[in-house]
Amino acid sequence: MYEEFLEIGVEEKHKRFDPEAGMIMQHVAPWNGGSGGYHTRISGDLHSPTENSAFADHVFFLRKEEYYEEAKSVLWGLIKYQDNREDSKTYGLWPYYIEEDCDHMIAPDYNMADFNAKHFAYILKRRSDCLDDELRSALSESLMKAAICSIRRNVSPDYTNISLMSLNTIINAGEISGNKEFLERGKERLRKVHEYNAFCGCFSEYNSSTYSPLAIEEISMMLELFEDEECVKMAKDLNVIAWEMLLSHYHRNLKQVSPPQMRCYHNFEGSKLEEMIYLGTKGAFGSIDKANPKYPAMLQIPPVCPEEVVEKYLKKPFEPTFIDQTFYKKNNFRTPDEDTVIIRNIDSPDLKAFTYMAEEYAMGAFEKTDMWTQRRSSMVYWGEGQQATCMFLRCMNYDYDYCSGMVYTNQYRNVMLSHTGFVTDRGDFHYILDKTKDGLLTTKKLFYKFEFDGDCDNIKVEQNGGRFTVKDKGITIEINITEAVFDGKPMKLCYNETDKCIEAVCFDTERTIDFKNLKSDCHMVFTLAVNTACPEPVTVKDETEQLLKSELTMDGKTLTLCSPYIPVGYDSAIEKTKTEGRE
């Protein structure tokens, strides 16, 4: 079934084959300051190794002989543009585009070794008969170089999608070459990934509408290609965890992943998730528009949702659900020699996430999180399917998300109690890639905003001081901002009709802030409730510990939240923030 959809993607890429370069070409628009640019900002007519490796793989997978010469040309190009310098830090890696090598990128992306090599592994294991001896040998050597790159990087299991993808590179390279050292390295890493995720009960790349499906794709490839019985058994266990991660948060009416999300590129996934569920359950659940599929045209190995997960999440009638989940548990699995990505501190305390799914809406938040552009916390979805709407909290450095903004939350069912704040060392643009994290910020405007997206035409927002009432499609959201100060001065609270957002403005004239030496209050206290009234919290300051403590009592339940009220280091903020009162 999925082959016909995969063929659509192959045909589209074939139309962009560039005979001069011998590779698929794509047009990349100029970087606009709000959609990327972490690793490169080149634009124009470019050739992407990842798009080309997928094209070659899919051509051979489908045995489309009319495109074999193009696919072979692509593979030779990929072998050529891999970093083949044995003394290079990026040995075995590919750049984003062949027009800009790794040395000239803003920051090389080590994920590219695995994004390309996994396709080589499939070709060599399942379609080697399509290659001549020379290309087969060169491709195998290239796969080994990528495996060396991945082994040297030694990514931690907290980086879910890449930790899984690297296993497809390393274990398959070991099995293809007969290199027992590579195979044992891969098995050792797989055991750690298996134990780590089983211990936490879910993925650290938590509840991502982008990366949960990608994790399932990688595990599906493991189940298709791995020969070692122990590896196959562990992959089956990981497949259960992956599908549980996705379906435990999938809202069948909204057709979205309920918040919060550790990483998210789009607020709405269109038909992608429905299509994946359709394929994973062999058409029993989900749906697909066969005339215009979005997801399957990129898919190669069909996903298989374990029957016990189908029984648990898809066959039962919908019921309102509250999820209070410790998605990261302090552990000894991770080690200092690994490349930690999602949870940088190997001594991090437990991390929690809250989700409530009602029939008409879904809402959720992390207990403590930075406000990097890919985070989704303090978020509500409502509406239906392709007409859904959402609202979520962002911290803005003028026109881009400020990574050192923080939000802390306690939630029970449809009520959130939250504080905001700042940290001194999380960066401005990116919490890993920013080269300077000195707590200095120069900007024209610094503010928090509750931003609306999706079908916003009929949203009504009323303001009464710090209380905002949002009404739309049968739901009412109450946001009550009870305290809002920056550098000891009140924030300006308003609804911005033009930009469709509720703003809490720290300042809006050009200013340089030194967060490391800022000792005045910088916090906001608010409650967020959907389809229910919510009393005001009682908030007190602990001057000794420099903590803000809020309590909210309703229906016989008291929620408490403690967090720093002045800027501190990120690890200190995570350690000090506490919540109680949900049982």
Coordinates of C-alpha atoms in Angstrom, one line a residue:
M1 CA 0.0 0.0 0.0
Y2 CA 2.7 2.5 1.0
E3 CA 4.7 1.8 -2.2
E4 CA 2.3 3.9 -4.3
F5 CA 2.7 6.8 -2.0
L6 CA 6.5 6.5 -1.9
E7 CA 6.5 6.5 -5.7
I8 CA 4.8 10.0 -5.6
G9 CA 7.9 11.3 -3.8
V10 CA 10.3 9.7 -6.1
E11 CA 8.6 11.1 -9.2
E12 CA 8.6 14.6 -7.7
K13 CA 12.3 14.4 -6.9
H14 CA 13.1 13.0 -10.4
K15 CA 11.7 16.2 -11.9
R16 CA 14.3 18.1 -10.0
F17 CA 17.3 16.0 -11.1
D18 CA 20.2 18.3 -12.1
P19 CA 22.2 16.5 -14.8
E20 CA 25.1 19.0 -14.4
A21 CA 25.6 18.1 -10.7
G22 CA 24.2 14.6 -11.1
M23 CA 22.0 15.2 -8.0
I24 CA 18.5 16.3 -7.0
M25 CA 18.3 20.1 -6.7
Q26 CA 16.0 22.2 -4.5
H27 CA 15.4 25.9 -4.2
V28 CA 16.1 27.2 -0.6
A29 CA 14.6 30.6 0.2
P30 CA 16.7 33.1 2.1
W31 CA 16.8 32.7 5.8
N32 CA 14.4 35.2 7.4
G33 CA 15.4 35.3 11.0
G34 CA 12.5 33.2 12.3
S35 CA 12.7 29.8 10.8
G36 CA 16.1 28.3 11.3
G37 CA 19.7 29.2 10.5
Y38 CA 21.3 27.2 13.3
H39 CA 23.8 25.5 11.1
T40 CA 23.7 27.3 7.7
R41 CA 22.0 30.3 6.1
I42 CA 22.9 29.8 2.5
S43 CA 20.1 30.0 0.0
G44 CA 19.4 29.5 -3.7
D45 CA 19.4 26.4 -5.9
L46 CA 21.2 23.9 -3.8
H47 CA 21.8 20.1 -3.5
S48 CA 20.9 18.5 -0.2
P49 CA 22.7 15.2 0.7
T50 CA 19.8 14.0 2.9
E51 CA 17.2 14.5 0.1
N52 CA 19.5 12.8 -2.4
S53 CA 20.3 9.8 -0.2
A54 CA 16.5 9.3 0.4
F55 CA 15.9 9.5 -3.4
A56 CA 18.5 6.9 -4.2
D57 CA 17.2 4.6 -1.5
H58 CA 13.6 4.9 -2.6
V59 CA 14.5 4.3 -6.3
F60 CA 16.2 1.0 -5.5
F61 CA 13.5 0.1 -2.9
L62 CA 10.8 0.4 -5.6
R63 CA 13.1 -1.1 -8.3
K64 CA 12.4 1.8 -10.6
E65 CA 14.9 0.8 -13.2
E66 CA 14.3 3.8 -15.4
Y67 CA 15.9 6.0 -12.6
Y68 CA 18.8 3.7 -11.7
E69 CA 21.4 5.8 -13.5
E70 CA 20.2 8.9 -11.6
A71 CA 20.3 7.0 -8.3
K72 CA 23.8 5.7 -9.0
S73 CA 24.9 9.3 -9.9
V74 CA 23.5 10.5 -6.7
L75 CA 25.3 7.9 -4.6
W76 CA 28.6 8.7 -6.3
G77 CA 28.0 12.4 -5.5
L78 CA 27.3 11.6 -1.8
I79 CA 30.5 9.5 -1.6
K80 CA 32.4 12.4 -3.1
Y81 CA 30.9 15.1 -0.8
Q82 CA 31.3 13.2 2.5
D83 CA 34.2 14.5 4.6
N84 CA 36.8 11.9 3.7
R85 CA 39.8 13.6 5.5
E86 CA 40.9 11.1 8.2
D87 CA 42.5 13.9 10.3
S88 CA 39.2 16.0 10.3
K89 CA 36.9 16.5 13.3
T90 CA 34.0 16.0 10.9
Y91 CA 35.4 12.8 9.2
G92 CA 32.5 10.8 7.9
L93 CA 30.0 13.7 8.0
W94 CA 28.0 15.4 5.3
P95 CA 27.2 19.1 5.1
Y96 CA 23.6 20.4 4.7
Y97 CA 24.3 21.3 1.1
I98 CA 27.2 20.3 -1.2
E99 CA 27.7 24.0 -2.0
E100 CA 29.0 24.7 1.6
D101 CA 31.3 22.1 3.1
C102 CA 31.4 21.3 6.9
D103 CA 34.3 23.7 7.5
H104 CA 32.3 26.7 6.3
M105 CA 29.0 26.0 8.0
I106 CA 27.9 28.1 11.0
A107 CA 28.1 24.8 12.9
P108 CA 28.4 21.3 11.4
D109 CA 25.4 19.1 12.2
Y110 CA 26.6 15.7 13.3
N111 CA 23.1 14.3 12.7
M112 CA 23.9 14.3 9.0
A113 CA 26.1 11.2 9.3
D114 CA 23.1 9.1 10.4
F115 CA 20.5 10.8 8.3
N116 CA 22.4 9.7 5.1
A117 CA 24.0 6.5 6.3
K118 CA 20.8 4.8 7.2
H119 CA 19.8 4.9 3.6
F120 CA 23.1 3.4 2.6
A121 CA 22.4 0.5 5.0
Y122 CA 19.1 -0.3 3.4
I123 CA 20.5 -0.3 -0.1
L124 CA 23.4 -2.5 0.9
K125 CA 21.3 -5.0 2.8
R126 CA 18.2 -5.2 0.6
R127 CA 19.2 -3.9 -2.8
S128 CA 22.9 -4.6 -3.3
D129 CA 22.0 -6.5 -6.5
C130 CA 21.2 -3.1 -8.1
L131 CA 24.8 -2.0 -7.7
D132 CA 28.0 -3.0 -9.5
D133 CA 31.0 -4.2 -7.5
E134 CA 32.7 -0.8 -7.5
L135 CA 29.8 1.2 -6.3
R136 CA 28.8 -1.5 -3.7
S137 CA 32.4 -1.4 -2.3
A138 CA 32.5 2.4 -2.2
L139 CA 29.1 2.7 -0.6
S140 CA 30.1 0.2 2.1
E141 CA 33.2 2.2 2.8
S142 CA 31.2 5.4 3.0
L143 CA 28.8 3.7 5.5
M144 CA 31.8 2.7 7.7
K145 CA 33.1 6.3 7.7
A146 CA 29.7 7.5 8.8
A147 CA 29.6 4.9 11.5
I148 CA 33.0 6.1 12.8
C149 CA 31.7 9.6 12.9
S150 CA 28.6 8.4 14.9
I151 CA 30.7 6.3 17.3
R152 CA 33.1 9.3 17.9
R153 CA 30.2 11.6 18.6
N154 CA 28.8 9.1 21.1
V155 CA 25.3 10.6 21.4
S156 CA 23.4 10.1 24.7
P157 CA 20.1 8.2 24.7
D158 CA 18.3 11.5 25.8
Y159 CA 18.6 12.6 22.2
T160 CA 15.9 10.1 21.2
N161 CA 15.7 10.3 17.4
I162 CA 19.4 10.5 16.8
S163 CA 20.3 7.9 19.4
L164 CA 17.9 5.5 17.5
M165 CA 19.1 6.6 14.1
S166 CA 22.8 6.1 15.0
L167 CA 22.0 2.5 15.9
N168 CA 20.8 1.9 12.3
T169 CA 24.1 3.3 11.1
I170 CA 26.5 1.5 13.5
I171 CA 24.8 -1.9 13.9
N172 CA 24.1 -2.3 10.2
A173 CA 27.6 -1.2 9.3
G174 CA 28.9 -3.9 11.6
E175 CA 26.6 -6.6 10.1
I176 CA 27.3 -5.6 6.5
S177 CA 31.1 -5.4 6.9
G178 CA 31.4 -8.3 9.4
N179 CA 33.3 -5.9 11.7
K180 CA 32.6 -7.5 15.1
E181 CA 33.9 -4.4 17.0
F182 CA 31.3 -2.1 15.2
L183 CA 28.6 -4.6 15.9
E184 CA 29.4 -4.9 19.6
R185 CA 29.7 -1.1 19.9
G186 CA 26.2 -0.8 18.4
K187 CA 24.8 -3.5 20.6
E188 CA 26.3 -1.9 23.7
R189 CA 24.7 1.4 22.7
L190 CA 21.3 -0.3 21.9
R191 CA 21.3 -1.9 25.4
K192 CA 21.8 1.5 27.0
V193 CA 19.1 3.1 24.8
H194 CA 16.7 0.2 25.7
E195 CA 17.4 0.4 29.5
Y196 CA 17.3 4.2 29.6
N197 CA 14.0 4.5 27.9
A198 CA 12.4 1.6 29.7
F199 CA 13.5 3.1 33.0
C200 CA 12.0 6.5 32.2
G201 CA 9.0 4.9 30.7
C202 CA 9.0 7.2 27.6
F203 CA 11.3 9.3 25.5
S204 CA 13.2 12.4 26.6
E205 CA 12.4 14.0 23.3
Y206 CA 9.0 14.1 24.9
N207 CA 5.7 13.9 23.0
S208 CA 7.0 15.5 19.8
S209 CA 4.7 15.6 16.8
T210 CA 7.9 15.6 14.7
Y211 CA 10.2 13.2 16.5
S212 CA 7.8 10.6 17.9
P213 CA 6.9 9.6 14.3
L214 CA 10.6 9.7 13.3
A215 CA 11.5 7.4 16.3
I216 CA 8.9 5.0 15.0
E217 CA 10.4 5.2 11.5
E218 CA 13.9 4.4 12.9
I219 CA 12.6 1.5 15.0
S220 CA 10.7 0.1 11.9
M221 CA 14.0 0.1 10.0
M222 CA 15.7 -1.7 12.9
L223 CA 13.0 -4.4 12.8
E224 CA 13.4 -4.7 9.0
L225 CA 17.2 -4.8 8.8
F226 CA 18.7 -6.0 12.0
E227 CA 19.9 -9.6 11.9
D228 CA 21.1 -10.1 15.5
E229 CA 18.3 -11.6 17.6
E230 CA 19.0 -9.7 20.8
C231 CA 18.9 -6.4 18.8
V232 CA 15.6 -7.3 17.2
K233 CA 14.1 -8.1 20.6
M234 CA 15.2 -4.8 22.1
A235 CA 13.8 -3.0 19.0
K236 CA 10.4 -4.6 19.5
D237 CA 10.4 -3.2 23.1
L238 CA 11.3 0.2 21.9
N239 CA 8.5 0.1 19.3
V240 CA 6.0 -0.3 22.1
I241 CA 7.4 2.7 24.0
A242 CA 7.3 4.8 20.8
W243 CA 3.7 4.1 19.9
E244 CA 2.7 4.5 23.6
M245 CA 4.4 7.9 23.5
L246 CA 2.4 9.0 20.4
L247 CA -1.0 7.5 21.1
S248 CA -1.2 8.3 24.8
H249 CA -1.3 12.0 23.8
Y250 CA -3.0 11.8 20.4
H251 CA -6.4 13.6 20.6
R252 CA -8.8 11.8 18.2
N253 CA -11.1 14.8 17.7
L254 CA -8.5 17.5 17.3
K255 CA -6.2 15.1 15.3
Q256 CA -3.2 16.7 17.1
V257 CA -0.7 15.6 19.7
S258 CA -1.9 17.1 23.0
P259 CA 0.6 19.4 24.6
P260 CA 3.2 19.8 26.0
Q261 CA 5.9 19.0 23.4
M262 CA 9.6 19.1 24.0
R263 CA 10.3 19.9 20.4
C264 CA 7.8 21.1 17.7
Y265 CA 8.3 22.8 14.3
H266 CA 4.6 23.3 13.5
N267 CA 1.6 23.9 15.7
F268 CA -0.5 21.8 13.4
E269 CA 0.6 18.6 11.6
G270 CA -2.2 18.5 9.0
S271 CA -3.0 14.9 8.1
K272 CA 0.4 13.5 8.9
L273 CA -0.5 11.8 12.2
E274 CA -3.8 10.4 11.0
E275 CA -1.9 8.9 8.0
M276 CA 0.7 7.4 10.2
I277 CA -1.9 5.8 12.5
Y278 CA -3.7 4.5 9.4
L279 CA -0.5 2.8 8.1
G280 CA 0.5 1.5 11.5
T281 CA -2.9 -0.1 12.1
K282 CA -3.3 -1.4 8.5
G283 CA -6.2 0.9 7.9
A284 CA -8.2 0.0 11.1
F285 CA -7.8 3.5 12.5
G286 CA -6.8 6.9 11.3
S287 CA -7.4 8.1 7.7
I288 CA -5.6 8.9 4.5
D289 CA -6.3 11.0 1.4
K290 CA -5.0 8.7 -1.3
A291 CA -5.1 11.5 -3.8
N292 CA -2.9 13.8 -1.8
P293 CA -1.0 12.0 0.9
K294 CA 1.4 14.1 3.1
Y295 CA 3.3 11.5 5.2
P296 CA 3.6 8.2 3.2
A297 CA 5.4 9.9 0.3
M298 CA 8.4 10.1 2.7
L299 CA 8.0 6.7 4.3
Q300 CA 9.9 3.5 3.3
I301 CA 9.4 0.8 6.0
P302 CA 5.8 0.7 7.0
P303 CA 5.3 1.3 10.7
V304 CA 3.5 -1.4 12.8
C305 CA 1.6 -0.4 15.9
P306 CA 1.7 -3.2 18.5
E307 CA -1.7 -4.8 19.1
E308 CA -1.5 -4.1 22.9
V309 CA -1.1 -0.4 22.2
V310 CA -4.0 -0.4 19.7
E311 CA -6.2 -2.1 22.4
K312 CA -5.2 0.4 25.0
Y313 CA -5.6 3.7 23.1
L314 CA -7.6 3.2 20.0
K315 CA -10.3 0.6 20.6
K316 CA -11.7 2.1 23.7
P317 CA -14.2 5.0 23.7
F318 CA -12.7 8.5 24.5
E319 CA -12.7 9.5 28.2
P320 CA -11.4 12.7 29.7
T321 CA -7.8 12.0 30.7
F322 CA -5.3 13.7 33.0
I323 CA -1.6 12.7 32.5
D324 CA 0.9 13.6 35.3
Q325 CA 4.1 12.0 34.0
T326 CA 7.7 12.0 35.1
F327 CA 9.2 11.7 31.7
Y328 CA 12.8 12.0 32.8
K329 CA 13.9 10.2 35.9
K330 CA 17.3 10.9 37.5
N331 CA 19.5 8.0 36.6
N332 CA 23.1 6.6 36.2
F333 CA 22.7 5.5 32.6
R334 CA 24.1 8.6 31.0
T335 CA 27.8 9.3 31.3
P336 CA 30.0 12.5 31.0
D337 CA 31.7 11.2 27.8
E338 CA 28.4 11.3 25.9
D339 CA 26.9 14.1 23.8
T340 CA 23.9 15.1 25.8
V341 CA 21.3 17.2 23.8
I342 CA 17.7 17.2 25.1
I343 CA 18.6 17.1 28.8
R344 CA 22.1 18.6 28.9
N345 CA 22.8 18.1 32.6
I346 CA 23.4 14.4 33.4
D347 CA 22.6 15.2 37.1
S348 CA 19.3 16.8 36.2
P349 CA 16.5 16.1 38.7
D350 CA 13.3 14.4 37.6
L351 CA 11.3 16.3 35.0
K352 CA 7.5 16.3 34.7
A353 CA 4.8 17.0 32.2
F354 CA 1.1 17.5 32.5
T355 CA -1.7 16.9 29.9
Y356 CA -5.4 17.1 30.1
M357 CA -7.6 15.9 27.3
A358 CA -11.3 16.7 27.3
E359 CA -13.7 16.0 24.4
E360 CA -13.5 19.6 23.0
Y361 CA -10.0 20.6 23.9
A362 CA -6.5 19.5 25.1
M363 CA -4.1 21.5 27.3
G364 CA -0.7 20.9 28.8
A365 CA 2.5 22.2 30.3
F366 CA 5.9 21.2 31.5
E367 CA 6.6 21.6 35.2
K368 CA 9.8 23.6 34.3
T369 CA 11.1 24.5 30.9
D370 CA 13.0 27.1 29.0
M371 CA 11.2 28.9 26.2
W372 CA 13.3 27.9 23.2
T373 CA 11.5 28.3 19.9
Q374 CA 10.8 24.6 19.6
R375 CA 9.1 24.2 23.1
R376 CA 5.4 24.0 23.4
S377 CA 4.2 24.6 27.0
S378 CA 1.3 26.4 28.6
M379 CA -0.7 25.5 25.6
V380 CA -4.3 24.8 24.7
Y381 CA -5.8 23.2 21.5
W382 CA -9.5 23.3 20.6
G383 CA -11.8 23.0 17.6
E384 CA -11.9 20.1 15.3
G385 CA -9.4 18.5 12.9
Q386 CA -8.3 20.9 10.2
Q387 CA -10.2 23.8 11.8
A388 CA -8.4 23.6 15.1
T389 CA -7.0 26.6 17.0
C390 CA -4.3 26.8 19.6
M391 CA -2.9 29.3 22.1
F392 CA 0.5 28.9 23.7
L393 CA 3.0 31.0 25.7
R394 CA 6.2 32.4 24.2
C395 CA 9.0 34.7 25.5
M396 CA 10.0 37.1 22.8
N397 CA 13.3 39.0 22.2
Y398 CA 11.6 41.5 19.9
D399 CA 10.7 39.2 17.0
Y400 CA 12.2 35.8 18.0
D401 CA 11.9 33.5 21.0
Y402 CA 14.2 34.2 23.9
C403 CA 15.8 30.9 25.0
S404 CA 16.6 32.2 28.5
G405 CA 12.9 32.9 29.3
M406 CA 11.4 30.3 31.6
V407 CA 8.0 29.1 32.6
Y408 CA 7.2 26.9 35.6
T409 CA 3.8 25.2 36.0
N410 CA 1.7 23.1 38.3
Q411 CA -1.4 21.6 36.7
Y412 CA -4.4 19.5 37.7
R413 CA -6.9 18.6 35.0
N414 CA -8.1 21.8 33.3
V415 CA -6.3 24.4 35.6
M416 CA -2.7 25.6 35.5
L417 CA -0.9 27.6 38.1
S418 CA 2.3 29.2 36.6
H419 CA 5.2 31.5 37.2
T420 CA 7.6 32.9 34.6
G421 CA 11.2 34.0 35.0
F422 CA 14.6 34.2 33.4
V423 CA 17.9 32.3 33.6
T424 CA 21.4 33.7 33.1
D425 CA 23.0 31.1 31.0
R426 CA 20.6 29.4 28.5
G427 CA 21.5 31.6 25.6
D428 CA 19.4 33.9 23.4
F429 CA 18.7 32.1 20.1
H430 CA 19.6 28.4 20.9
Y431 CA 20.4 26.7 24.2
I432 CA 23.2 24.6 22.6
L433 CA 24.5 26.5 19.6
D434 CA 24.8 30.0 21.0
K435 CA 28.5 30.7 21.4
T436 CA 27.9 33.4 24.0
K437 CA 25.8 32.7 27.1
D438 CA 26.9 35.6 29.4
G439 CA 23.4 36.8 30.4
L440 CA 23.6 40.0 28.4
L441 CA 20.7 40.9 26.2
T442 CA 20.3 44.0 24.0
T443 CA 16.9 44.3 22.4
K444 CA 14.2 46.8 21.4
K445 CA 11.5 44.8 23.2
L446 CA 11.3 41.9 25.7
F447 CA 7.9 40.4 26.4
Y448 CA 5.8 37.3 27.0
K449 CA 2.8 36.6 24.8
F450 CA 0.0 34.1 24.7
E451 CA -0.2 33.6 20.9
F452 CA -3.1 32.3 18.9
D453 CA -2.7 30.2 15.8
G454 CA -5.0 28.3 13.4
D455 CA -8.6 29.2 12.9
C456 CA -8.6 32.5 14.8
D457 CA -11.4 34.4 12.9
N458 CA -14.0 34.2 15.6
I459 CA -11.9 34.5 18.8
K460 CA -13.1 37.1 21.3
V461 CA -10.8 38.4 24.0
E462 CA -12.0 40.6 26.9
Q463 CA -9.6 42.3 29.3
N464 CA -10.3 43.4 32.8
G465 CA -7.0 44.5 34.3
G466 CA -4.8 41.4 34.4
R467 CA -7.7 39.0 33.7
F468 CA -8.2 38.0 30.1
T469 CA -11.3 35.9 28.9
V470 CA -10.9 34.1 25.6
K471 CA -14.1 32.7 23.9
D472 CA -14.3 30.6 20.8
K473 CA -16.0 27.5 19.5
G474 CA -17.8 26.5 22.7
I475 CA -14.8 27.0 25.1
T476 CA -13.8 29.7 27.5
I477 CA -10.2 30.2 28.5
E478 CA -9.5 32.3 31.6
I479 CA -6.0 33.8 32.0
N480 CA -5.6 35.7 35.2
I481 CA -2.2 37.5 35.6
T482 CA -2.0 38.3 39.3
E483 CA 1.6 39.6 39.4
A484 CA 3.8 40.8 36.6
V485 CA 7.1 42.6 37.3
F486 CA 10.4 43.1 35.5
D487 CA 13.4 44.6 37.2
G488 CA 11.0 45.5 40.0
K489 CA 8.7 47.5 37.8
P490 CA 5.2 46.5 36.6
M491 CA 4.8 44.9 33.1
K492 CA 2.3 46.3 30.7
L493 CA -0.6 43.9 30.0
C494 CA -2.7 44.2 26.9
Y495 CA -4.4 42.3 24.1
N496 CA -2.7 42.9 20.7
E497 CA -5.6 42.6 18.2
T498 CA -3.3 43.0 15.2
D499 CA -0.9 40.2 16.1
K500 CA -3.6 38.1 17.8
C501 CA -1.8 37.7 21.1
I502 CA -2.1 38.7 24.8
E503 CA 1.1 40.5 25.8
A504 CA 3.0 41.0 29.1
V505 CA 5.7 43.6 28.2
C506 CA 8.8 43.8 30.2
F507 CA 10.0 46.8 28.3
D508 CA 9.6 48.2 24.7
T509 CA 12.5 50.6 24.3
E510 CA 16.0 49.6 23.3
R511 CA 17.9 48.5 26.4
T512 CA 20.8 46.3 27.5
I513 CA 20.0 43.9 30.3
D514 CA 22.7 42.1 32.4
F515 CA 20.7 39.2 33.8
K516 CA 23.6 37.9 35.9
N517 CA 23.6 41.1 37.9
L518 CA 19.9 41.8 37.9
K519 CA 18.7 41.4 41.6
S520 CA 15.2 42.9 41.3
D521 CA 12.0 40.8 40.8
C522 CA 11.6 39.4 37.3
H523 CA 8.5 37.2 37.4
M524 CA 4.9 36.8 36.3
V525 CA 2.2 34.8 38.2
F526 CA -0.8 33.6 36.3
T527 CA -3.5 31.0 36.3
L528 CA -5.0 29.4 33.1
A529 CA -8.2 27.5 33.2
V530 CA -10.5 26.1 30.5
N531 CA -14.3 26.0 30.9
T532 CA -14.1 26.6 34.6
A533 CA -13.8 29.5 37.0
C534 CA -10.4 29.7 38.9
P535 CA -9.8 31.5 42.1
E536 CA -6.7 33.8 42.5
P537 CA -3.6 32.2 44.0
V538 CA -2.0 33.3 47.2
T539 CA 1.6 34.3 46.5
V540 CA 4.4 34.9 49.0
K541 CA 8.2 35.5 48.7
D542 CA 10.8 33.6 50.6
E543 CA 13.6 36.2 50.8
T544 CA 16.1 33.8 52.2
E545 CA 15.8 31.3 49.4
Q546 CA 14.8 33.9 46.8
L547 CA 11.8 31.8 45.9
L548 CA 8.2 32.7 45.0
K549 CA 5.6 30.4 46.4
S550 CA 2.0 30.3 45.1
E551 CA -1.0 28.3 46.3
L552 CA -4.2 27.8 44.5
T553 CA -7.1 26.0 46.2
M554 CA -10.3 24.8 44.5
D555 CA -12.6 21.8 44.8
G556 CA -10.8 20.7 47.9
K557 CA -7.4 20.5 46.1
T558 CA -4.4 22.8 46.7
L559 CA -1.8 23.3 44.0
T560 CA 1.5 24.7 45.1
L561 CA 4.4 26.0 43.0
C562 CA 7.8 27.3 44.1
S563 CA 10.3 28.9 41.6
P564 CA 13.1 31.6 41.6
Y565 CA 11.8 35.2 41.4
I566 CA 15.1 36.7 40.2
P567 CA 17.4 35.4 37.4
V568 CA 19.6 32.4 38.3
G569 CA 21.5 29.7 36.4
Y570 CA 19.4 27.2 34.5
D571 CA 20.5 24.2 36.5
S572 CA 19.7 26.1 39.7
A573 CA 16.3 27.1 38.5
I574 CA 15.4 23.5 37.5
E575 CA 16.7 22.2 40.9
K576 CA 14.8 24.8 43.0
T577 CA 11.4 24.6 41.2
K578 CA 9.0 22.3 43.0
T579 CA 5.3 21.5 42.7
E580 CA 2.8 19.6 44.9
G581 CA -0.8 18.8 45.3
R582 CA -2.1 16.9 42.3
E583 CA -2.9 13.5 43.9

